Coordinates of C-alpha atoms in Angstrom, one line a residue:
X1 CA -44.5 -314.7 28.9
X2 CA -42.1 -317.6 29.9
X3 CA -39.3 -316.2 27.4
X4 CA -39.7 -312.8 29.4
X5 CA -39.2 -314.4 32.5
X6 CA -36.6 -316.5 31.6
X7 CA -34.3 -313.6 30.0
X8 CA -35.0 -311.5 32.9
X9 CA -33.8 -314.1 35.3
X10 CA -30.9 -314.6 33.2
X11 CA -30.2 -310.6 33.3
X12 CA -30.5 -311.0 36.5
X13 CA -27.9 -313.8 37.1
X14 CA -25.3 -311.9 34.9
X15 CA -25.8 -308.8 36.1
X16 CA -24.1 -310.6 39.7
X17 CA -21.4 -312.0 37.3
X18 CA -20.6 -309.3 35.8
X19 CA -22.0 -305.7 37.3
X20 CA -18.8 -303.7 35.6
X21 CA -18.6 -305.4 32.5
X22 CA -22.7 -304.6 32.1
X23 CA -22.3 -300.9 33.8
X24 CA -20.1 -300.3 31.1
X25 CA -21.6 -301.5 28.2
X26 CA -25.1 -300.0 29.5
X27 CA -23.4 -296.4 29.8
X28 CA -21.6 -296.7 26.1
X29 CA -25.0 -297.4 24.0
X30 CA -25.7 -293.4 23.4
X31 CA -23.9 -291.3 22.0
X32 CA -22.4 -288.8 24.1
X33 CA -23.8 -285.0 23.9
X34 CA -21.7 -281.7 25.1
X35 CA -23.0 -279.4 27.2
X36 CA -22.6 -275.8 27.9
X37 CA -21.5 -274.7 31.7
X38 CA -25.0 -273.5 32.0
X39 CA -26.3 -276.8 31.2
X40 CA -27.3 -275.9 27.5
X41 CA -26.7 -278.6 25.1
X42 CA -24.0 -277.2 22.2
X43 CA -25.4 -277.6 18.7
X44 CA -23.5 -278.8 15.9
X45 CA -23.0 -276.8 12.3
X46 CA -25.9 -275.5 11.3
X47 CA -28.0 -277.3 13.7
X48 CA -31.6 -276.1 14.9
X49 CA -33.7 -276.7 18.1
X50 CA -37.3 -277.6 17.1
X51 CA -39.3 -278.8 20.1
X52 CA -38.6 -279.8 23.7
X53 CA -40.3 -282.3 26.4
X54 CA -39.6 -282.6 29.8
X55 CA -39.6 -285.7 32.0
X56 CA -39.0 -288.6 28.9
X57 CA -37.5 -292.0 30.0
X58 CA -35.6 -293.6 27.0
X59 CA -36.1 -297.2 27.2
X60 CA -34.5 -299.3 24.7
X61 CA -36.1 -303.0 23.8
X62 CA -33.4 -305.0 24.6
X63 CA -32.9 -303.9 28.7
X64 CA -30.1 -306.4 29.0
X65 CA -27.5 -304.9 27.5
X66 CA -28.6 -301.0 27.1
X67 CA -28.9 -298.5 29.3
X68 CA -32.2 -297.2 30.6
X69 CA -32.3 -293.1 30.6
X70 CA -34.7 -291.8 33.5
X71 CA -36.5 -288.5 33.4
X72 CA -34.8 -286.1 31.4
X73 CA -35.2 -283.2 28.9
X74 CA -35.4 -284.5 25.8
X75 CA -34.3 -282.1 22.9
X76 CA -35.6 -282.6 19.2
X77 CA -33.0 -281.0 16.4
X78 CA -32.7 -281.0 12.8
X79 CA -30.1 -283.1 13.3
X80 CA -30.0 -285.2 16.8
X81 CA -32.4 -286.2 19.2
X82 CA -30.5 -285.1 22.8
X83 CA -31.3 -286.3 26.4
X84 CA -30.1 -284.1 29.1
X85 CA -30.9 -285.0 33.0
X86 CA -33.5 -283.4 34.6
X87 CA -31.8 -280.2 35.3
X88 CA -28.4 -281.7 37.4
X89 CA -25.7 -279.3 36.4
X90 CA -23.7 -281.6 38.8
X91 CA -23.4 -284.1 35.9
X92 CA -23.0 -282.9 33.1
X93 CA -21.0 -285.2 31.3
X94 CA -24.0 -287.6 31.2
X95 CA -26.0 -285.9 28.4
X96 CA -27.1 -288.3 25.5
X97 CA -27.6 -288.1 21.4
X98 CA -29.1 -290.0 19.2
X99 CA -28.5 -288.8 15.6
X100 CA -31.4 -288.6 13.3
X101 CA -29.4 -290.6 10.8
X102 CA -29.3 -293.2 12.8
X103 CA -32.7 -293.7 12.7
X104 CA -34.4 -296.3 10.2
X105 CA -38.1 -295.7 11.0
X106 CA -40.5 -294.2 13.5
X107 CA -44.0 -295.8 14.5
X108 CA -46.6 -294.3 14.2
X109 CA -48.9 -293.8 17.3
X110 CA -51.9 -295.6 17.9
X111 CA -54.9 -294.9 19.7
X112 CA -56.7 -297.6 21.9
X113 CA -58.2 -298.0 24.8
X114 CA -54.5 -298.7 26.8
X115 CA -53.0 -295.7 25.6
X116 CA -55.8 -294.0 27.5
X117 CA -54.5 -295.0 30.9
X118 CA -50.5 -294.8 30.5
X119 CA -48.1 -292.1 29.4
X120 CA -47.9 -290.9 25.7
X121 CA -44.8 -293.0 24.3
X122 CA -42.9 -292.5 21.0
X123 CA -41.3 -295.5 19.0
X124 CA -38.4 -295.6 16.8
X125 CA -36.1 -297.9 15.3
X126 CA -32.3 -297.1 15.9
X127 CA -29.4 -298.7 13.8
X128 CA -26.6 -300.0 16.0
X129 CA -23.3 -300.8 14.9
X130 CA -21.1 -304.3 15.6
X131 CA -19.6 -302.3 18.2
X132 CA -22.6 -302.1 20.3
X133 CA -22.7 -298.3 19.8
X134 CA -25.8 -296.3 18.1
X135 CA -24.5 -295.8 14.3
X136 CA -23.4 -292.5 14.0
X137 CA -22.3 -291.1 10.5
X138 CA -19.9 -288.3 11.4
X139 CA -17.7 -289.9 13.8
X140 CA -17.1 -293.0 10.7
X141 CA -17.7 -295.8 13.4
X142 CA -19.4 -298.7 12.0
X143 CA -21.9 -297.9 9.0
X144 CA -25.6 -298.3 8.8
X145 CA -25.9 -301.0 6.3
X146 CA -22.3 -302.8 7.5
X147 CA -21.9 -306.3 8.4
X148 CA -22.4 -306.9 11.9
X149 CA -25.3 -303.9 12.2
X150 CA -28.4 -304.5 13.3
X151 CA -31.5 -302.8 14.7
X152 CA -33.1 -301.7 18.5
X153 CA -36.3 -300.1 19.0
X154 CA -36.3 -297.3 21.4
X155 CA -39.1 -296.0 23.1
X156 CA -39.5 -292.9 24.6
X157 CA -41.8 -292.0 27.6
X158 CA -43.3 -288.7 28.4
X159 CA -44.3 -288.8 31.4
X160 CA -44.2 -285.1 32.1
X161 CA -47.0 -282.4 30.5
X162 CA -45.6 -281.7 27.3
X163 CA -47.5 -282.1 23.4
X164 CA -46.5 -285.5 22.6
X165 CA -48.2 -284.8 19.4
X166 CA -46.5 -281.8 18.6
X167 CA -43.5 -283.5 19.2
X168 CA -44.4 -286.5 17.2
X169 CA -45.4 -284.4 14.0
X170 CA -41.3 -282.3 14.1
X171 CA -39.9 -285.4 14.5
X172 CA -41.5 -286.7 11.6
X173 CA -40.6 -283.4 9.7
X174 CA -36.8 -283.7 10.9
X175 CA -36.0 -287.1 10.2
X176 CA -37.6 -286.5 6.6
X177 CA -35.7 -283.4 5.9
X178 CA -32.4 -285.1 6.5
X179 CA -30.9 -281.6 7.2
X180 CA -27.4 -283.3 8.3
X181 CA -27.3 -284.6 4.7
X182 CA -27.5 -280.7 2.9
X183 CA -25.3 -279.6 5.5
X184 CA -22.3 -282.4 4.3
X185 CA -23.1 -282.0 0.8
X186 CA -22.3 -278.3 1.7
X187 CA -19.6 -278.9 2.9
X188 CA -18.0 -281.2 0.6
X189 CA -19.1 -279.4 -2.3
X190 CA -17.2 -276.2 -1.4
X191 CA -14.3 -278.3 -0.5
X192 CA -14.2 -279.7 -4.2
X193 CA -15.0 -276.5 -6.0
X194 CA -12.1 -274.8 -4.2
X195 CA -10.4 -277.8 -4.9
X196 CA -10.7 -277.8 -8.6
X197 CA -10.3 -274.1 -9.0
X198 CA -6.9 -274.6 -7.4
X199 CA -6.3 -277.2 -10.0
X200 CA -7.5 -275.3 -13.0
X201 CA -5.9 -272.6 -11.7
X202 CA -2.6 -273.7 -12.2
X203 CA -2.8 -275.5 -15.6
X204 CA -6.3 -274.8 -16.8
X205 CA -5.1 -271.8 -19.1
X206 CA -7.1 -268.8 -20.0
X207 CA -10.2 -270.2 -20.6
X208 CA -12.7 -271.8 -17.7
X209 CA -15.1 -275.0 -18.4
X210 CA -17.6 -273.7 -19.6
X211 CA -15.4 -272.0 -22.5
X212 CA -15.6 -268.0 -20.7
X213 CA -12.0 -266.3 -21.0
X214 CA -11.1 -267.1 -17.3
X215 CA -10.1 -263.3 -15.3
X216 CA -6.5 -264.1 -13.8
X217 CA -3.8 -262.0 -12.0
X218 CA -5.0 -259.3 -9.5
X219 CA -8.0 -258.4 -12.0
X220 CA -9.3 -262.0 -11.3
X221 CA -9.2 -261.3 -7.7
X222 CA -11.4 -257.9 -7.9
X223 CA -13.8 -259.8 -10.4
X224 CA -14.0 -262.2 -8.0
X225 CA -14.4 -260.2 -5.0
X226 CA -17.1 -258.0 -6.8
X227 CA -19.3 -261.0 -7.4
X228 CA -19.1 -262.4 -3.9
X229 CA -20.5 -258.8 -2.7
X230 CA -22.9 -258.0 -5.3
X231 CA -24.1 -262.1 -4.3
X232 CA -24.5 -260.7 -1.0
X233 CA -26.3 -257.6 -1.6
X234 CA -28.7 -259.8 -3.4
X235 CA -29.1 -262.1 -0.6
X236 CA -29.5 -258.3 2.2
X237 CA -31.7 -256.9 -0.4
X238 CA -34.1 -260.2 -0.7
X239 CA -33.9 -260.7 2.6
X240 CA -35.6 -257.3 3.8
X241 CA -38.3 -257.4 1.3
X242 CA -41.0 -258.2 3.9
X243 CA -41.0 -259.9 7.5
X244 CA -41.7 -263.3 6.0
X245 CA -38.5 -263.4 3.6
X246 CA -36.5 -262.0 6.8
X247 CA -37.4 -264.6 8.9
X248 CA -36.6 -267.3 6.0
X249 CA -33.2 -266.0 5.7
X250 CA -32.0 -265.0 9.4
X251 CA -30.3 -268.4 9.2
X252 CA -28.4 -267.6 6.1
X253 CA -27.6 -263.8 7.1
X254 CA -26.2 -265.5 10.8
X255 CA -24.2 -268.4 8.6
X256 CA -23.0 -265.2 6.2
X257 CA -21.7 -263.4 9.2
X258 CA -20.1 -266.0 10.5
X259 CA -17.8 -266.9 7.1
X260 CA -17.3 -263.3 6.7
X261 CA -16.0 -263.4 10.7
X262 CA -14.0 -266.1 9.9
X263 CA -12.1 -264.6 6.7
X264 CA -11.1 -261.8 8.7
X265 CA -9.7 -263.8 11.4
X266 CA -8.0 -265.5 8.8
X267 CA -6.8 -262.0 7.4
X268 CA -5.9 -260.4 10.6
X269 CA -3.1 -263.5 11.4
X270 CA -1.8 -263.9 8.4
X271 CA -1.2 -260.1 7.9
X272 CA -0.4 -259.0 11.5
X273 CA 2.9 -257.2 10.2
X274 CA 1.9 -255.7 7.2
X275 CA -0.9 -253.5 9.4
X276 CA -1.2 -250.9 11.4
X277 CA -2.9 -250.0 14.4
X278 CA -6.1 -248.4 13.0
X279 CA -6.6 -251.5 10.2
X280 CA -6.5 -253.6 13.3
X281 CA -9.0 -251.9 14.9
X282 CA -11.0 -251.6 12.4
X283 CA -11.1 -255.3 11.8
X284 CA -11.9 -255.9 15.4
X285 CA -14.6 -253.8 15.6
X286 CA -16.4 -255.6 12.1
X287 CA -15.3 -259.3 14.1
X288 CA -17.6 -257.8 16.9
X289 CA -20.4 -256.2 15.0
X290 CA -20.2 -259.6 13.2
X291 CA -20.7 -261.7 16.5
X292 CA -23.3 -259.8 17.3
X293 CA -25.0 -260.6 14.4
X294 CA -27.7 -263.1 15.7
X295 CA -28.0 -266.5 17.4
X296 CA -29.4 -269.8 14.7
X297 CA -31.6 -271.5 17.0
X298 CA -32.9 -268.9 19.6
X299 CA -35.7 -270.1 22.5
X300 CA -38.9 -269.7 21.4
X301 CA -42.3 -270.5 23.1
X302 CA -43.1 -272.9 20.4
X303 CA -40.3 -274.9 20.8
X304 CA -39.6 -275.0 24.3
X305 CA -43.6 -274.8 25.6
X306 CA -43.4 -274.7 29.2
X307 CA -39.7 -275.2 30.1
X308 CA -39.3 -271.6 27.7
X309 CA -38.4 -269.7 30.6
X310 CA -35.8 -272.2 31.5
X311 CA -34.2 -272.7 28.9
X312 CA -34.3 -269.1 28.1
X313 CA -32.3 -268.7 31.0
X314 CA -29.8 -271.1 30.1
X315 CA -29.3 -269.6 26.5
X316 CA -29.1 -266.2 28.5
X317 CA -26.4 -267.4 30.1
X318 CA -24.4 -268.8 27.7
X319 CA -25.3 -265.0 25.8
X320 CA -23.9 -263.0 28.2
X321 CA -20.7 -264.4 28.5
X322 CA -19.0 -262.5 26.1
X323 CA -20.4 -259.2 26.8
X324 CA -19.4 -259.4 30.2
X325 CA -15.7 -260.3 29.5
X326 CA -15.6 -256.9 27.3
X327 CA -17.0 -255.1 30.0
X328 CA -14.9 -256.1 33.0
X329 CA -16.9 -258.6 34.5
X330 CA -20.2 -256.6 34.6
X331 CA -22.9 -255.1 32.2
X332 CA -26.3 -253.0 33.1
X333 CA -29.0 -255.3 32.6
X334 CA -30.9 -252.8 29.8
X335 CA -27.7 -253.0 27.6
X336 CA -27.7 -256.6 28.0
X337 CA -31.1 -257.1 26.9
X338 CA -30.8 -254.2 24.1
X339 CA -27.8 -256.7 23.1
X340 CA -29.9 -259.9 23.8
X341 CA -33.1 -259.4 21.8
X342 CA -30.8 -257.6 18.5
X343 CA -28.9 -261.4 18.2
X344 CA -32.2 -263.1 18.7
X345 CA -33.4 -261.4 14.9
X346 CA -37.6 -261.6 14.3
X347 CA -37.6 -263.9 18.3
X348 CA -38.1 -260.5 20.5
X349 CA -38.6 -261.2 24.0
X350 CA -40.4 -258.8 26.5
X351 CA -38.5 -257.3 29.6
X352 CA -40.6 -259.3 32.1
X353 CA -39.6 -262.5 30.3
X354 CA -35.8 -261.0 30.1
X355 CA -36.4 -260.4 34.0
X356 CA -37.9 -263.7 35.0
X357 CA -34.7 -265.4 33.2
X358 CA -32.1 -264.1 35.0
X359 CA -34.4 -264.5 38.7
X360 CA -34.1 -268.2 37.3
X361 CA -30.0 -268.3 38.0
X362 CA -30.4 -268.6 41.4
X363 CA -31.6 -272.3 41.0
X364 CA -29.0 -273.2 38.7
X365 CA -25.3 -273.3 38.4
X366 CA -24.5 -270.6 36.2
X367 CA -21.3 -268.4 36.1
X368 CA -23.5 -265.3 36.5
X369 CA -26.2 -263.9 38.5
X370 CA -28.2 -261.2 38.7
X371 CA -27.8 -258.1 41.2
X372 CA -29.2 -254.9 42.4
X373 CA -27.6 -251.8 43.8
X374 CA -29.3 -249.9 46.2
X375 CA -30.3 -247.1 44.4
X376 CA -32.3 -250.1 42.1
X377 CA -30.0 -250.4 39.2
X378 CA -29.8 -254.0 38.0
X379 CA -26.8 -255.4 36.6
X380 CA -25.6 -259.2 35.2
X381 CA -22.2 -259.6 36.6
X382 CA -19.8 -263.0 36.9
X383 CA -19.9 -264.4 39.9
X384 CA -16.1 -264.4 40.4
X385 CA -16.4 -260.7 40.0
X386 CA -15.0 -258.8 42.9
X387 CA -15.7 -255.4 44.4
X388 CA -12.8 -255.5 46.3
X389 CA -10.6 -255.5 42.8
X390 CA -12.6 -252.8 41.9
X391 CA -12.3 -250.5 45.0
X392 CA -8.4 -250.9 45.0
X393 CA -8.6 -249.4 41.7
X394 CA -10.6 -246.8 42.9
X395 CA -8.9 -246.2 45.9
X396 CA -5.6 -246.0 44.0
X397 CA -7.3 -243.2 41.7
X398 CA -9.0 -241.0 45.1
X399 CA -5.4 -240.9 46.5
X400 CA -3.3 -239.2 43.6
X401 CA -2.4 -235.8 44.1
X402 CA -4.6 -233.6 41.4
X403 CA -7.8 -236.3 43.0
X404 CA -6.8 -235.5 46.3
X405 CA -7.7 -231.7 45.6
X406 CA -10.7 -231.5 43.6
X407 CA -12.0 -235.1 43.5
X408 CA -13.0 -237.6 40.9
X409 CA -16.1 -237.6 39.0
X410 CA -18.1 -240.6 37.9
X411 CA -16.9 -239.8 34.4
X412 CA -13.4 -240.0 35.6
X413 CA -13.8 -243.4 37.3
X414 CA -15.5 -244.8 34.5
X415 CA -12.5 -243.9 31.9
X416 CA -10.4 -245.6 35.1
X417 CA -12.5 -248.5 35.1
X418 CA -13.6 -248.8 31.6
X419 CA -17.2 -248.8 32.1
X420 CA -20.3 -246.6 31.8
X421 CA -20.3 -243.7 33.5
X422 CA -23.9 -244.8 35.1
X423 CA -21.8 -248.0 36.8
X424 CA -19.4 -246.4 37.5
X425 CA -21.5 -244.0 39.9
X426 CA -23.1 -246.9 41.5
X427 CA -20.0 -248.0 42.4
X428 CA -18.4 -245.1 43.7
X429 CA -21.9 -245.3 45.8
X430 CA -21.1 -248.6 46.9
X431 CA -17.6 -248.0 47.8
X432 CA -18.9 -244.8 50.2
X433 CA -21.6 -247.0 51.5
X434 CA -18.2 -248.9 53.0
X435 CA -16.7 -245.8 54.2
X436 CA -13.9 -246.1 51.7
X437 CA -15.0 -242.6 49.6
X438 CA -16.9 -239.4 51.2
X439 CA -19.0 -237.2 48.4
X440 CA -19.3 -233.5 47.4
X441 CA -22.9 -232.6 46.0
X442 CA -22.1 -229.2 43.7
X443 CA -24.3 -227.6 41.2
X444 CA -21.3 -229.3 38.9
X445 CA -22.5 -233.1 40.1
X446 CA -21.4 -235.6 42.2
X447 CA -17.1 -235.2 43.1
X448 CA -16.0 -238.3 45.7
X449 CA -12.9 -237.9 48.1
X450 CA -10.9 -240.6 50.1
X451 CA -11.8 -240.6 53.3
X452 CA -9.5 -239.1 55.5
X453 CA -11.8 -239.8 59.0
X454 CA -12.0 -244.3 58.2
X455 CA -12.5 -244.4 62.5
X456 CA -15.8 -242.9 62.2
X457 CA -18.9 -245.5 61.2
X458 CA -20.8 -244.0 58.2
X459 CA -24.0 -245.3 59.8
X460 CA -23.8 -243.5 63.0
X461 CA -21.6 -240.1 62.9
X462 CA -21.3 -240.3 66.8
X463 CA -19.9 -244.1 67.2
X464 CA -15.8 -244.4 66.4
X465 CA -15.2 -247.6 65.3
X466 CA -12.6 -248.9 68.2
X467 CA -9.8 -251.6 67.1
X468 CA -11.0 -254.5 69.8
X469 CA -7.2 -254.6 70.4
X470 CA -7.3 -251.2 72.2
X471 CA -10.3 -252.1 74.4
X472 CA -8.1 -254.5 76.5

């Protein structure tokens, strides 16, 4: 009891020494975790969210020279454990990580009488480098059995409602897995084997390792290719035996996808001279069906618990990002969720909980947002989207000669605007709703004309609109 007082007086005293010199060491212990601009935390290669809990303090052992984390969302992955702050998009630089390799051991919980009457708490043993710094394999600094190392137990809090149980069982699983360990051995494998085929390939002769007459030329290249695509029809044709195999290879069939994307990248500038327009587009329409392919670790109810909806809407946003660029700046909300629930594979999610997502933006800093015309069509659009950018284009459309004597169509504003014909009524609507247009109802559809009469107030035929500079 005296020792504790004693080092908490003399934390105390240094911390009037030296405030900056702690500050600074107490803000450098974690690792630091990116986030997306929707406050999303962005996984590594191959990594996986398992489970989430909301309102955990991190509080290392040794308080004198480690920072305390307060009330945060605490992410479990296959590879990292990440702290985000409670929902403060304003700061989002102060995310944490702890890597799973960096741990040496996790307690086990134990139930007494105290654990009744305080909050659930998790505790595990973190390697930290001379540095000061939790040990982290991938960036090389320090190592875990180096001289200098040394070990800090780390407790984690729950304070908020979440299954500290649950939680307590994936970690167990993730740690045990060692998941960042296949995923390097991966890695590095493929880099040797493509290494050493190079090698053999220039003085290895006609014949491979293992003795085989070795195919080389251009009829090596097709042998090759064909056993690359009859690998993958294996892997398409186990993975849609039954629902159960699908699920256990969505991650391979994304991480497929995603090499094949990048060899055609790969193709597409290296070749750019040699092909024509149509190859091109051909190639860019396979990049897109490929990035549509699915997302690895998708929101689920199981993993997220209460804060699903949330974080749903996080992921949402990060989703929709790209779809929106392609469709200048806005997308219906039905093609969005058509295009939503195909990259989320076997994880469908219903169009109340699609709904209830995007309702969630308006609490959090998000580049888009959710809006409804007037006629009730709801769209996703960017919130730097304008509607004046888009009636100037309209405008300049109404006011050439063939539109100025028959009119434009929805059809013909949507080619104009390259959008869906369905948008590209609602804003024509929108625009006559500003007095900008004036409509023709035929039995051939809708037809909008510029509006040669702009003095007179759409809302009330009998009121001219005045300029105040002619009242005085």
């Amino acid at each position: 009891m005296l020792q504790n007082l004693e080092q908490k007086k003399s934390f105390l005293i240094s911390r009037k020494k030296y405030p900056k010199l702690i500050a600074a060491g107490m803000s450098n212990f974690f690792s630091k975790a990116e986030v997306t601009s929707s406050g999303r935390p962005v996984l590594l290669h191959n990594e996986v969210e398992c489970h989430l809990l909301s309102a955990v303090d991190l509080e290392p052992e040794d308080h004198r020279h480690f920072s305390l984390l307060k009330s945060g969302l605490l992410i479990l992955t296959t590879h990292r454990l990440i702290w985000l702050p409670s929902y403060s998009a304003s700061t989002p630089t102060s995310a944490s990580a702890i890597p799973l390799a960096a741990i040496s051991h996790i307690f086990s919980s134990k139930k007494s009488l105290k654990s009744v009457f305080h909050s659930p708490r998790i505790r595990f043993q973190v390697l930290v480098s001379s540095d000061g710094r939790v040990f982290d394999p991938s960036s090389g600094s320090g190592s875990s059995s180096g001289s200098g190392s040394r070990s800090v137990v780390v407790t984690a809090v729950i304070r908020g409602k979440g299954d500290c149980d649950g939680f307590l069982v994936k970690f167990w699983d993730s740690w045990r897995a060692r998941a960042w360990e296949t995923t390097k051995t991966s890695s590095s494998g493929s880099g040797s084997a493509s290494g050493s085929g190079a090698a053999t390939g220039i003085g290895g002769g006609l014949y491979s390792s293992d003795g085989s007459v070795r195919m080389v030329g251009v009829a090596g290249i097709l042998r090759k290719e064909q056993e690359m695509w009859e690998s993958t029809d294996k892997s398409l044709q186990d993975a849609f035996q039954d629902l159960n195999a699908l699920m256990s290879k969505a991650k391979e069939m994304v991480m497929l996808a995603e090499k094949m994307r990048q060899k055609l990248l790969s193709g597409t500038s290296s070749q750019t001279s040699g092909t024509n327009d149509e190859d091109m587009g051909s190639k860019e329409e396979m990049q897109d069906w490929l990035l549509s392919v699915g997302i690895i670790s998708p929101v689920t109810k199981e993993s997220a618990g209460a804060l699903y909806h949330q974080q749903l809407s996080r992921q949402l946003a990060d989703f929709v990002r790209i779809p929106l660029e392609r469709a200048g700046g806005m997308i219906n909300l039905i093609d969005a969720y058509c295009l939503f629930n195909r990259a989320r594979g076997t994880e469908l999610i219903s169009p109340d909980d699609m709904l209830q997502a995007c309702s969630l933006w308006e609490k959090f800093d998000v580049p888009v947002m959710l809006r409804k015309f007037d006629s009730g069509v709801m769209v996703i659009q960017n919130k730097s989207h304008s509607d004046e950018e888009v009636f100037a284009r309209i405008k300049s459309l109404v006011t050439k000669p063939e539109a100025l004597r028959t009119g434009i169509s929805p059809t013909d504003a949507a080619m104009t605007l390259g959008i869906a014909p369905a948008m590209a009524k609602e804003h024509l609507l929108t625009a006559e709703s500003k007095g900008l247009l004036c409509r023709d109802i035929s039995p051939d559809g809708f037809r909008f004309y510029i509006n040669l009469f702009p003095e007179i107030d759409p809302c009330n035929m009998y009121l001219v609109k005045v300029p105040w500079k002619l009242l005085f």
